Short mmCIF file of C-alpha atoms and ligand atoms in Angstrom, two decimals:
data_model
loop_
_atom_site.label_atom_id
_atom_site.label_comp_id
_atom_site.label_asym_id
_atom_site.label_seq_id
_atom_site.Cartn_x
_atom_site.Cartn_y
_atom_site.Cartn_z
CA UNK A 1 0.00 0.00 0.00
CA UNK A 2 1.32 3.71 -1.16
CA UNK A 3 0.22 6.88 -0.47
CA UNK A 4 0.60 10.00 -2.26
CA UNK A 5 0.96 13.38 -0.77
CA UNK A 6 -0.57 15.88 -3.32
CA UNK A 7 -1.55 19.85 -3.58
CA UNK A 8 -0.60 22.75 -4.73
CA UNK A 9 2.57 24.03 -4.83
CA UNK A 10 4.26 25.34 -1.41
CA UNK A 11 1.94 24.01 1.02
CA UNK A 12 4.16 22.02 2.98
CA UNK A 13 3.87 18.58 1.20
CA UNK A 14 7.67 17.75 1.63
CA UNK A 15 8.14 19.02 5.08
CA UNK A 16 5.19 17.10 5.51
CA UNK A 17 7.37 14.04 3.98
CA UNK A 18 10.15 14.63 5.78
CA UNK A 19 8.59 14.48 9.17
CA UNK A 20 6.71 11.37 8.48
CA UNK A 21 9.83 9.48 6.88
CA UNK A 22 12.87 11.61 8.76
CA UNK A 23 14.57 12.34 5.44
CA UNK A 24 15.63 15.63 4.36
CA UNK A 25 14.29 16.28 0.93
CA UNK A 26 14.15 20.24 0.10
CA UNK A 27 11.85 22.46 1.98
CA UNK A 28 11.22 26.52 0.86
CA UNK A 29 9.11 28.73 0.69
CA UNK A 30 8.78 29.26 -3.09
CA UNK A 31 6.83 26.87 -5.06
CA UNK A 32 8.09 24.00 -7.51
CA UNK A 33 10.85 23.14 -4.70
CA UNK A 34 9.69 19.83 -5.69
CA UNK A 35 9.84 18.70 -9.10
CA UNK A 36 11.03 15.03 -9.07
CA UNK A 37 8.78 12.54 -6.82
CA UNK A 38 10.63 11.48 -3.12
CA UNK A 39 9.81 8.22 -2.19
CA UNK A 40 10.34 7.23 1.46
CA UNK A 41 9.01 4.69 4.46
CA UNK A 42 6.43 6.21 6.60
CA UNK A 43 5.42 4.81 9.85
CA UNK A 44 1.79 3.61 10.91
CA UNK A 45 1.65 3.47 14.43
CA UNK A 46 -1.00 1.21 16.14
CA UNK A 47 -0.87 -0.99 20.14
CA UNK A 48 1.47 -3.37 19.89
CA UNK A 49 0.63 -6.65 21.05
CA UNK A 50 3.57 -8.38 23.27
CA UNK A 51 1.70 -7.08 26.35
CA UNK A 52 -1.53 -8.84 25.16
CA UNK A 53 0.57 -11.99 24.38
CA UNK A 54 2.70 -11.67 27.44
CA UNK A 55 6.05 -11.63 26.04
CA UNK A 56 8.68 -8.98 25.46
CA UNK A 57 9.75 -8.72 21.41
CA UNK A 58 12.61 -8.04 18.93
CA UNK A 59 10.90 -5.96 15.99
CA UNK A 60 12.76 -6.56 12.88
CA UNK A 61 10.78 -4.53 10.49
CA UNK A 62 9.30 -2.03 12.27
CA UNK A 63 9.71 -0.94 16.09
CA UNK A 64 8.21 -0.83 19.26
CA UNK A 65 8.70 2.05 21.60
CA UNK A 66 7.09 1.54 25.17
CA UNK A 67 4.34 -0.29 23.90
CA UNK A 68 3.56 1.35 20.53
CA UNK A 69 4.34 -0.56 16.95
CA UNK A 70 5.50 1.58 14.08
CA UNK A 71 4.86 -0.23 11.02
CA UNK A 72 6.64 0.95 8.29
CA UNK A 73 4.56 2.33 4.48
CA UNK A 74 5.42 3.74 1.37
CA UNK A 75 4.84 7.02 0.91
CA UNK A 76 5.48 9.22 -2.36
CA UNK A 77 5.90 13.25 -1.91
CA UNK A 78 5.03 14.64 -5.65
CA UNK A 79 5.52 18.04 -7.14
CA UNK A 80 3.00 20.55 -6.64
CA UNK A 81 0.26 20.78 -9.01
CA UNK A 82 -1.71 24.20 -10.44
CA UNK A 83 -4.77 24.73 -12.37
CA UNK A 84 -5.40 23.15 -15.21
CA UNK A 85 -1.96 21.28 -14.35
CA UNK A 86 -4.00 18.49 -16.25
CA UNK A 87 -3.55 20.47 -19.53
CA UNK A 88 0.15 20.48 -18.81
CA UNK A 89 0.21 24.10 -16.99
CA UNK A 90 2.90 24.37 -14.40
CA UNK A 91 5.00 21.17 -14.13
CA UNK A 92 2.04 19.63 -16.14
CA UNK A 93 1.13 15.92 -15.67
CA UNK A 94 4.71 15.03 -14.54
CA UNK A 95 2.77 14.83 -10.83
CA UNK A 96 0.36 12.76 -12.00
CA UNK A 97 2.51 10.21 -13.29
CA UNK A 98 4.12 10.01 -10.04
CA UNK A 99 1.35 8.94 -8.02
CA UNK A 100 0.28 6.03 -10.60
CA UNK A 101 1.04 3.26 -7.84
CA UNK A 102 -0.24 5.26 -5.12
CA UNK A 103 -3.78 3.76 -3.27
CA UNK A 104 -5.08 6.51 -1.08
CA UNK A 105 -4.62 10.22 -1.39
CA UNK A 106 -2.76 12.53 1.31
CA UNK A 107 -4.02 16.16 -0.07
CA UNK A 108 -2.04 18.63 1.87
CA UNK A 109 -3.59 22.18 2.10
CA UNK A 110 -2.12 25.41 3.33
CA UNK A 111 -4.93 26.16 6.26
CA UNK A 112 -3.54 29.35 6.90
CA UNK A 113 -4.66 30.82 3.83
CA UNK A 114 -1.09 32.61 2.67
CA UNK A 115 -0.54 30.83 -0.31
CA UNK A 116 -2.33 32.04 -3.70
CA UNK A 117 -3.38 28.79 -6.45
CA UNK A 118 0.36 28.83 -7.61
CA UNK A 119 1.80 28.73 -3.92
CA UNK A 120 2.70 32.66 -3.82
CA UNK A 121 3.27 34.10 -0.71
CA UNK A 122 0.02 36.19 -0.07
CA UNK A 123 -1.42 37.43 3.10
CA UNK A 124 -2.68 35.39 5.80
CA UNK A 125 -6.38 34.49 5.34
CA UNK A 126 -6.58 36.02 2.39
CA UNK A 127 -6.81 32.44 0.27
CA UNK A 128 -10.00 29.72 0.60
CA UNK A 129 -8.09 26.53 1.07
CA UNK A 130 -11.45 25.32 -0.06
CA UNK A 131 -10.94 26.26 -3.64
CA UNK A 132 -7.73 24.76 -3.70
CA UNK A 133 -9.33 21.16 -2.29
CA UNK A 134 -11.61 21.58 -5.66
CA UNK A 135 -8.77 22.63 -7.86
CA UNK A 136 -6.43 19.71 -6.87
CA UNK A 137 -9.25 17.32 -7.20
CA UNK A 138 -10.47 18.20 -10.34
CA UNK A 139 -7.18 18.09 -11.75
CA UNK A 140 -6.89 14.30 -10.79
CA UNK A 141 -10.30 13.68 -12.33
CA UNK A 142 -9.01 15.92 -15.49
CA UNK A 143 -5.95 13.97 -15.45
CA UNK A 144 -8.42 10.04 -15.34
CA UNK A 145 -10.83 11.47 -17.47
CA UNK A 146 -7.74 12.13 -20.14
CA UNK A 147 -6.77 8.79 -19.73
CA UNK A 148 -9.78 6.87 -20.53
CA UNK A 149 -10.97 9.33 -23.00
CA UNK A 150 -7.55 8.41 -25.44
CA UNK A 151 -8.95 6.64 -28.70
CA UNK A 152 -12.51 6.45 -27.05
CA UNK A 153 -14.70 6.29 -30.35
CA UNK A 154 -12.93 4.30 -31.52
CA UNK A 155 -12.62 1.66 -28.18
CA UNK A 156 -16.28 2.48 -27.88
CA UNK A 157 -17.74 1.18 -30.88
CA UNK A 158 -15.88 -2.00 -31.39
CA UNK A 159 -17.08 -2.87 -28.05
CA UNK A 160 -20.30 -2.35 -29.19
CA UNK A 161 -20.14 -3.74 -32.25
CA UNK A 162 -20.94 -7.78 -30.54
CA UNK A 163 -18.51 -9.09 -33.17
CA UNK A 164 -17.05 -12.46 -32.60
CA UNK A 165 -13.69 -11.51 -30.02
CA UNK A 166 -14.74 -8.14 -29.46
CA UNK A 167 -13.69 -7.07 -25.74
CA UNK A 168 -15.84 -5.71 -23.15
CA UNK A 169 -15.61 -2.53 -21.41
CA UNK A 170 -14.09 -3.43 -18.63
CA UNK A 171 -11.36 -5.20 -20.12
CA UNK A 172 -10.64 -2.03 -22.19
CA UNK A 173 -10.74 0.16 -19.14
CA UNK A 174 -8.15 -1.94 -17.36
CA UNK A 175 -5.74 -1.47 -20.41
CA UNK A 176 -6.42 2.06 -20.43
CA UNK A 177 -5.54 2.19 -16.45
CA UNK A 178 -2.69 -0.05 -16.12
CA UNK A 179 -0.35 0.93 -14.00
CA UNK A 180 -2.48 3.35 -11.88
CA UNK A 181 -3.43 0.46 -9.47
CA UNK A 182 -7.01 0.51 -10.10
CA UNK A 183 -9.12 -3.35 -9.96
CA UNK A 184 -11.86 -4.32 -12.05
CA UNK A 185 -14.28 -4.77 -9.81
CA UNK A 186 -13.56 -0.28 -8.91
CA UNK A 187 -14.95 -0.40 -12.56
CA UNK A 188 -17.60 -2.06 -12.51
CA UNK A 189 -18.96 -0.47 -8.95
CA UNK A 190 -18.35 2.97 -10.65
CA UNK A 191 -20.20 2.20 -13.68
CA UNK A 192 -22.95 0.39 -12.22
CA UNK A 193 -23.23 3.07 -9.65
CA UNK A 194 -23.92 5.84 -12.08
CA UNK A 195 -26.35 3.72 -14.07
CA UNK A 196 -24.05 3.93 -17.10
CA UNK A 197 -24.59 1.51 -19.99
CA UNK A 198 -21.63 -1.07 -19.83
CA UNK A 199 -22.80 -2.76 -23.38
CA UNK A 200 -22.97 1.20 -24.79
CA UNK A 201 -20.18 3.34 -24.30
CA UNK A 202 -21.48 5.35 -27.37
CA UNK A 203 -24.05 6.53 -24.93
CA UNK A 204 -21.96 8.52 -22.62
CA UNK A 205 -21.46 11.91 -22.81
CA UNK A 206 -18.43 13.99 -21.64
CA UNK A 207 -20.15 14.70 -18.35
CA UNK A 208 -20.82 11.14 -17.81
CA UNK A 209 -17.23 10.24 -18.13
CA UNK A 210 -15.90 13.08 -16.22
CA UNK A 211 -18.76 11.61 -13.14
CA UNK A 212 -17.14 8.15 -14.43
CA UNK A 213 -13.17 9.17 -13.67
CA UNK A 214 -13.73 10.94 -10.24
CA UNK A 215 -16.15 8.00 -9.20
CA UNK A 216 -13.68 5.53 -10.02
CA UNK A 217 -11.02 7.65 -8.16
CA UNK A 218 -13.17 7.96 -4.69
CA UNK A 219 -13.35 4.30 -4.99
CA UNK A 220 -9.79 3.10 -6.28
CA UNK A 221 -7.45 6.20 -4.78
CA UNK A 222 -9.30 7.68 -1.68
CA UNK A 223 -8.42 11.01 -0.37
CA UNK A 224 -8.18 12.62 2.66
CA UNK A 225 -6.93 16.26 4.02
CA UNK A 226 -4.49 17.40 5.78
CA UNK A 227 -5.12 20.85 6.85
CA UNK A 228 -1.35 22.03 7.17
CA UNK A 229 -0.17 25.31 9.28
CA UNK A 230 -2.95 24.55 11.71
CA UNK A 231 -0.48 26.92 13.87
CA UNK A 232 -0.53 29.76 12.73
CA UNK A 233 -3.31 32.03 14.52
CA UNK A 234 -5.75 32.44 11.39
CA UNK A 235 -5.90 28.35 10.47
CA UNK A 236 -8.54 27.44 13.42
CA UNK A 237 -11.60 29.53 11.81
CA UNK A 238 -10.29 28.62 8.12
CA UNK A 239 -10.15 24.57 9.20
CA UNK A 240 -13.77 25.10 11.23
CA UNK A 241 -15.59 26.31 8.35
CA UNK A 242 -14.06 23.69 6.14
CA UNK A 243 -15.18 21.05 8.35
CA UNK A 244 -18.80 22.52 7.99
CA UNK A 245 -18.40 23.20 4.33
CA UNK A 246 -16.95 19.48 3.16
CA UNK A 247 -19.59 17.48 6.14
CA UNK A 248 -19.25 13.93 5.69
CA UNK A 249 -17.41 14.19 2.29
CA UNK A 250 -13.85 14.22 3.32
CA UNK A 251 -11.59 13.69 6.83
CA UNK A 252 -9.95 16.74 7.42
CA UNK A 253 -6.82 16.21 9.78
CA UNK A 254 -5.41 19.55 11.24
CA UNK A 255 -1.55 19.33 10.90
CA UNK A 256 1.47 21.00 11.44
CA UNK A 257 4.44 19.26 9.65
CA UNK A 258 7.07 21.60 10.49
CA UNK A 259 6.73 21.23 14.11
CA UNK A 260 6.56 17.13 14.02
CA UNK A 261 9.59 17.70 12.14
CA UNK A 262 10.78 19.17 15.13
CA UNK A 263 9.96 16.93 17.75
CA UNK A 264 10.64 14.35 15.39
CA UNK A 265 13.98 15.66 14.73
CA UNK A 266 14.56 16.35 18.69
CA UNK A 267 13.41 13.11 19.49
CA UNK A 268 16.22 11.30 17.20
CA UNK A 269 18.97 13.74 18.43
CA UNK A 270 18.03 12.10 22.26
CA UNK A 271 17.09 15.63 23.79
CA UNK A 272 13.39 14.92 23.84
CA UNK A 273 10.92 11.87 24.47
CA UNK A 274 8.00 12.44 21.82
CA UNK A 275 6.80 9.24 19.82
CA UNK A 276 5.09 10.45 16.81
CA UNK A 277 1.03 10.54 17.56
CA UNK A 278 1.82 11.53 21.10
CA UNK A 279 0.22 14.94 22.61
CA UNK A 280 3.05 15.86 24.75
CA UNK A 281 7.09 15.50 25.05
CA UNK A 282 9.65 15.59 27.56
CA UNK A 283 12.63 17.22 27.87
CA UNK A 284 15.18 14.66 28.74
CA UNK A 285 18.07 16.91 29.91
CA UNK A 286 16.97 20.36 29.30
CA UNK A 287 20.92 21.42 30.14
CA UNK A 288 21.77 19.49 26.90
CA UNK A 289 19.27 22.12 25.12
CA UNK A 290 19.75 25.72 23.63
CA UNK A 291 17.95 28.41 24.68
CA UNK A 292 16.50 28.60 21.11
CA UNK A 293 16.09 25.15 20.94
CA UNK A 294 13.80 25.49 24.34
CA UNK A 295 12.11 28.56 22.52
CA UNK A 296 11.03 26.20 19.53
CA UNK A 297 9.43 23.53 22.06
CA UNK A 298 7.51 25.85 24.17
CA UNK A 299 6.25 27.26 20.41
CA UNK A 300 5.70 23.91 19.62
CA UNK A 301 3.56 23.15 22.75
CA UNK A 302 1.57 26.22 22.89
CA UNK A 303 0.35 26.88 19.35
CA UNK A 304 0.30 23.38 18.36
CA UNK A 305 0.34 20.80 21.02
CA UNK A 306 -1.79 22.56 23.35
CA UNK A 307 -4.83 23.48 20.92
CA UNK A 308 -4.50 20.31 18.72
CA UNK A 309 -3.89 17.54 20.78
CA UNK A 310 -1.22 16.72 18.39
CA UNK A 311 0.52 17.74 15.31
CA UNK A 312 -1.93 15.47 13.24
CA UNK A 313 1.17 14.45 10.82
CA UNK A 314 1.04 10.84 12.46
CA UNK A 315 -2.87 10.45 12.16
CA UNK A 316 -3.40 11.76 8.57
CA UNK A 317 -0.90 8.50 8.17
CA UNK A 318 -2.94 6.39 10.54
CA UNK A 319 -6.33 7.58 9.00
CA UNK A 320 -4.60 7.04 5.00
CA UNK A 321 -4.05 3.46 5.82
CA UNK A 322 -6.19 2.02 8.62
CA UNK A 323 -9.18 4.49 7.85
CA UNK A 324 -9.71 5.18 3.73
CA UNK A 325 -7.63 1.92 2.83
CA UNK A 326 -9.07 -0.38 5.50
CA UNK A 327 -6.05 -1.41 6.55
CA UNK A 328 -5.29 -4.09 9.62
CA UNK A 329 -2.05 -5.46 11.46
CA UNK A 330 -0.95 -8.82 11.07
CA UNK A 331 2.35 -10.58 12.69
CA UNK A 332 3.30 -13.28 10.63
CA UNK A 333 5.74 -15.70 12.82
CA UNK A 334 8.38 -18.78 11.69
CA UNK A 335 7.42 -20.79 15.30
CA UNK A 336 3.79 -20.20 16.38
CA UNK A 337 4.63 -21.78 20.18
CA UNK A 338 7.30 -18.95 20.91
CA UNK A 339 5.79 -15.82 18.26
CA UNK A 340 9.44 -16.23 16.80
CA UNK A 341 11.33 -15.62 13.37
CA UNK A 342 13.88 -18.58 12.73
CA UNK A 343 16.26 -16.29 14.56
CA UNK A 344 14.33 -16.31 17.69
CA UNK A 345 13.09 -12.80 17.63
CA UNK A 346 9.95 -12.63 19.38
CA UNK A 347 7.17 -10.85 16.71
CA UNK A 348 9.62 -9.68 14.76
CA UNK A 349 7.23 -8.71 11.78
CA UNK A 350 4.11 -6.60 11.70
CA UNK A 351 2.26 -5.87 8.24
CA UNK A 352 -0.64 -3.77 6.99
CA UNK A 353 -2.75 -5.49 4.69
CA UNK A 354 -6.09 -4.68 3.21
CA UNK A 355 -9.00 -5.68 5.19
CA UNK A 356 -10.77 -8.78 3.24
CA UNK A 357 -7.43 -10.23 2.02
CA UNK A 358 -6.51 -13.88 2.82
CA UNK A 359 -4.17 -16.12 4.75
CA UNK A 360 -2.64 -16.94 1.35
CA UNK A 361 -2.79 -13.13 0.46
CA UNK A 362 -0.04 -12.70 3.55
CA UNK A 363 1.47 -15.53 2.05
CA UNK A 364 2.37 -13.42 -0.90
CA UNK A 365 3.11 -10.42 0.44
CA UNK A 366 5.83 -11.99 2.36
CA UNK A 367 7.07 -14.03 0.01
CA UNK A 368 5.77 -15.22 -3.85
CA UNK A 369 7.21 -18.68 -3.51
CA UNK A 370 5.79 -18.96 0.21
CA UNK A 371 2.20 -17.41 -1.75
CA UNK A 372 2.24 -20.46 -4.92
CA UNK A 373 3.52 -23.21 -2.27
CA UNK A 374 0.99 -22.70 0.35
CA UNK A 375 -0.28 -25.10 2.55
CA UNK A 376 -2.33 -23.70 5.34
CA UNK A 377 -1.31 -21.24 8.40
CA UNK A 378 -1.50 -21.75 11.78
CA UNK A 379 -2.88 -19.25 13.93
CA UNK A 380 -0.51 -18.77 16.98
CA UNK A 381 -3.24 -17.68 19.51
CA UNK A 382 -5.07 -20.84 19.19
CA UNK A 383 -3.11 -23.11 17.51
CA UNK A 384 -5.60 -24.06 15.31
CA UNK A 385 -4.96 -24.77 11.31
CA UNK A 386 -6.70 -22.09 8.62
CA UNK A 387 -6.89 -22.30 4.95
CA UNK A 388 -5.69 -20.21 2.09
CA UNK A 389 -9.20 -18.67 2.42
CA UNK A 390 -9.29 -17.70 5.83
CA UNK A 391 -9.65 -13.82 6.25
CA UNK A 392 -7.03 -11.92 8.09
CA UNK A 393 -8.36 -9.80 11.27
CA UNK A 394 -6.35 -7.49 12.96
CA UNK A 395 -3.56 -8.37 14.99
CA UNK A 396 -3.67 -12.10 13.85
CA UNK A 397 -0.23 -14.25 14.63
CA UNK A 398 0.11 -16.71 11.74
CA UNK A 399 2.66 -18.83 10.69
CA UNK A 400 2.31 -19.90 7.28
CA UNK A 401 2.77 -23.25 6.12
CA UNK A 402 4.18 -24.01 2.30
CA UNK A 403 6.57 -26.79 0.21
CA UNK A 404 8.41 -23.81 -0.54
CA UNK A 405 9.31 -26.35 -3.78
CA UNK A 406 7.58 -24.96 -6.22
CA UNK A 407 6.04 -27.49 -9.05
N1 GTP B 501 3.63 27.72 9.53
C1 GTP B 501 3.95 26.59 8.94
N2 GTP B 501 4.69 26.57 7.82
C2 GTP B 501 4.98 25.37 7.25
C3 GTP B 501 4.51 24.14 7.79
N3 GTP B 501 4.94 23.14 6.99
C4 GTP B 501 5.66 23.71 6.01
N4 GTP B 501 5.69 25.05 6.15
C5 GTP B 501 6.42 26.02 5.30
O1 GTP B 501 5.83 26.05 4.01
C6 GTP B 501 6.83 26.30 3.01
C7 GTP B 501 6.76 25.26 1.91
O2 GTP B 501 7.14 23.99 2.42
P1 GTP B 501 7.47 22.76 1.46
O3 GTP B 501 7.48 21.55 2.34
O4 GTP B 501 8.66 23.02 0.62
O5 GTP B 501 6.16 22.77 0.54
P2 GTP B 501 5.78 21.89 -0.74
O6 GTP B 501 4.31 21.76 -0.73
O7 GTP B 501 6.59 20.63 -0.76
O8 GTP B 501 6.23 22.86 -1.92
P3 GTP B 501 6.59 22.50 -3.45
O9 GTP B 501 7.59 21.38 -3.46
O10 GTP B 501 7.16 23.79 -3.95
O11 GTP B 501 5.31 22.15 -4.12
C8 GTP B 501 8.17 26.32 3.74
O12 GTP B 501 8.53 27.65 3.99
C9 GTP B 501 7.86 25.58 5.04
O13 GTP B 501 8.72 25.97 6.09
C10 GTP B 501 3.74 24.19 9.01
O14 GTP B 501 3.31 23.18 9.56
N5 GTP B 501 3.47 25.43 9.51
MG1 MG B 502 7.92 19.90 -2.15
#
């Protein structure tokens, strides 16, 4: 699972990046500081369960800090894009192509308002974010629409022609949309969902397949907000009357990147305890600490911490994964008995997978050979055998049985 962070230029999207993966792409404020895609590991960060299980563990692939997993995700940080970015304005559809792979949406806005539709400095409050949250969106659709629209008439009428071999719709779509991480079954829901006629493409007209591309995006790439600069003073009214305005349509998460860059940053360096997602830090040795340093944290605290609850970075993550892509945890383990690798680390794996997917699903993801050499898993809290159809629930321990000999 991948997630794109998208919007307009200058909004924050790589210092959102940076914070959530602890690299150090460039941040300024000018926009187009991005222009080639950064792709990094994010973190999801859910209850671990050694305390439920009653052992103490050796994470391998993610980490456990007092209790709490961090699970690691792809995550993609794109250009910005601009009106009509679709038609190839401002770094054109060079964003677009980035964020093919990517299954749910991170759409950063500037909350504070001080950022025009090209990312120019303007005056605080003097911007609607909520223009730009129809802008960037419409450019995606713009961008699907172009897609499926390429040699349409064409595509349209041999599928309705009903001659011997001619392909369906669906079949057609898929080839259109390779790549972009989109299933067959997102088709059909869209199509039957807006009453369009599968067996007569002729029919639709360019409304219809502009309803047809954002459809299929709510389903196949879903989106949510982040409402970025939530600290400066003017971003609580802008982010209130968003939350009125959008109503059930879209989460909004209030964030402020730059300062979970800074605990995150603070944290690593060993001067403060702050585990992304938490509402508070500590200051381990404040004598190991600047007096600007200390200024920072205090800023931190008051304008972000204290209103918030948070800086929201690590729940716009939480909410992309476990939230729009119906994600759940699942440990898979060598020995069942002990929760062990073949090394002896004790649950030394945790991975997000997709809600609905299979014992034999985790199989794959693991491992292809372990996937087409399957036998059956074992699940390690009641020792009890499941099939390649079983359905994963969250925080299963399996160990998966296969040949590992394929033919
Ligand atoms: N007040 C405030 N400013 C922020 C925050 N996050 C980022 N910024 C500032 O916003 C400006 C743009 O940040 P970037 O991360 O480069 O933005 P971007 O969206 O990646 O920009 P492009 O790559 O040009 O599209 C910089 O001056 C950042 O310091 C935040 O949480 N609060
Ligand atoms: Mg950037």
């Amino acid at each position: 699972m991948i997630s794109g962070i998208i919007g307009k230029p200058n909004v924050g999207k790589s210092t959102f990046f940076n914070a959530a993966t602890l690299m150090s792409v460039a941040v300024a404020n000018y926009p187009f500081t991005t222009i080639n895609a950064n792709v990094g590991t994010g973190y999801i960060r859910v209850k671990c369960i050694h305390e439920e299980l009653g052992v103490k563990d050796n994470p391998v692939n993610s980490a456990c800090i007092d209790g709490t997993r961090l699970i690691p995700v792809k995550m993609v940080d794109v250009a910005g894009l601009v009106p009509d970015a679709s038609k190839g304005r401002g770094l054109g559809n060079k964003f677009l192509d980035d964020l093919r792979q990517a299954d749910a949406l991170i759409h950063v806005i500037d909350s504070s308002g001080s950022t025009d539709e090209e990312g120019r400095a303007v005056a605080a409050g003097s911007r609607d974010p909520m223009m730009d949250i129809e802008f960037v969106k419409r450019e995606v659709v713009l961008w699907v629409k172009g897609l499926i629209e390429k040699d349409w008439p064409r595509i349209s009428r041999t599928v309705e022609s009903g001659a011997a071999g001619a392909p369906n719709l669906v079949t057609e779509l898929m080839a259109k949309l390779s790549g972009l991480s989109i299933r067959e079954t997102s088709i059909e829901a869209a199509i039957h969902k807006l009453g369009l006629k599968i067996d007569k493409p002729t029919s639709w007209n360019d409304t219809d397949l502009y309803d047809f591309a954002s459809l299929l995006l709510d389903i196949s790439k879903p989106m949510l907000i982040a409402a970025n600069k939530c600290d400066q003073p003017v971003s609580k009214e802008i982010i209130s009357k968003l939350q009125q305005g959008l109503g059930e349509n879209y989460t909004i998460v209030p964030c402020a990147a730059e300062a979970e860059l800074l605990l995150r940053r603070a944290a690593q360096g060993g001067f403060i305890s702050y585990v992304p997602g938490d509402s508070t830090f500590n200051v381990k040795e404040p004598s190991r600490i600047s007096a600007p340093q200390r200024k920072a944290l205090e800023l931190v605290k008051s304008q972000v911490l204290d209103v918030w609850k948070g800086t929201g970075v690590q729940k716009a993550i939480n909410d992309a994964y476990l939230s729009l892509l119906h994600g759940i945890v699942v440990y898979p383990v060598e020995d069942e008995s002990k929760f062990t690798d073949k090394k002896g680390n004790v649950l030394p794996d945790a991975r997000i997978m997709h809600k609905g997917e299979t014992a034999k699903d985790l199989a794959y993801s693991v491992h292809s050979d372990l996937g087409e050499t399957f036998l059956y898993a074992i699940d390690a809290r009641t020792g009890l055998r499941v099939g390649a159809d079983y359905k994963l629930k969250n925080n299963d321990v399996l160990k998966i049985v296969a040949t590992g000999r394929k033919g």
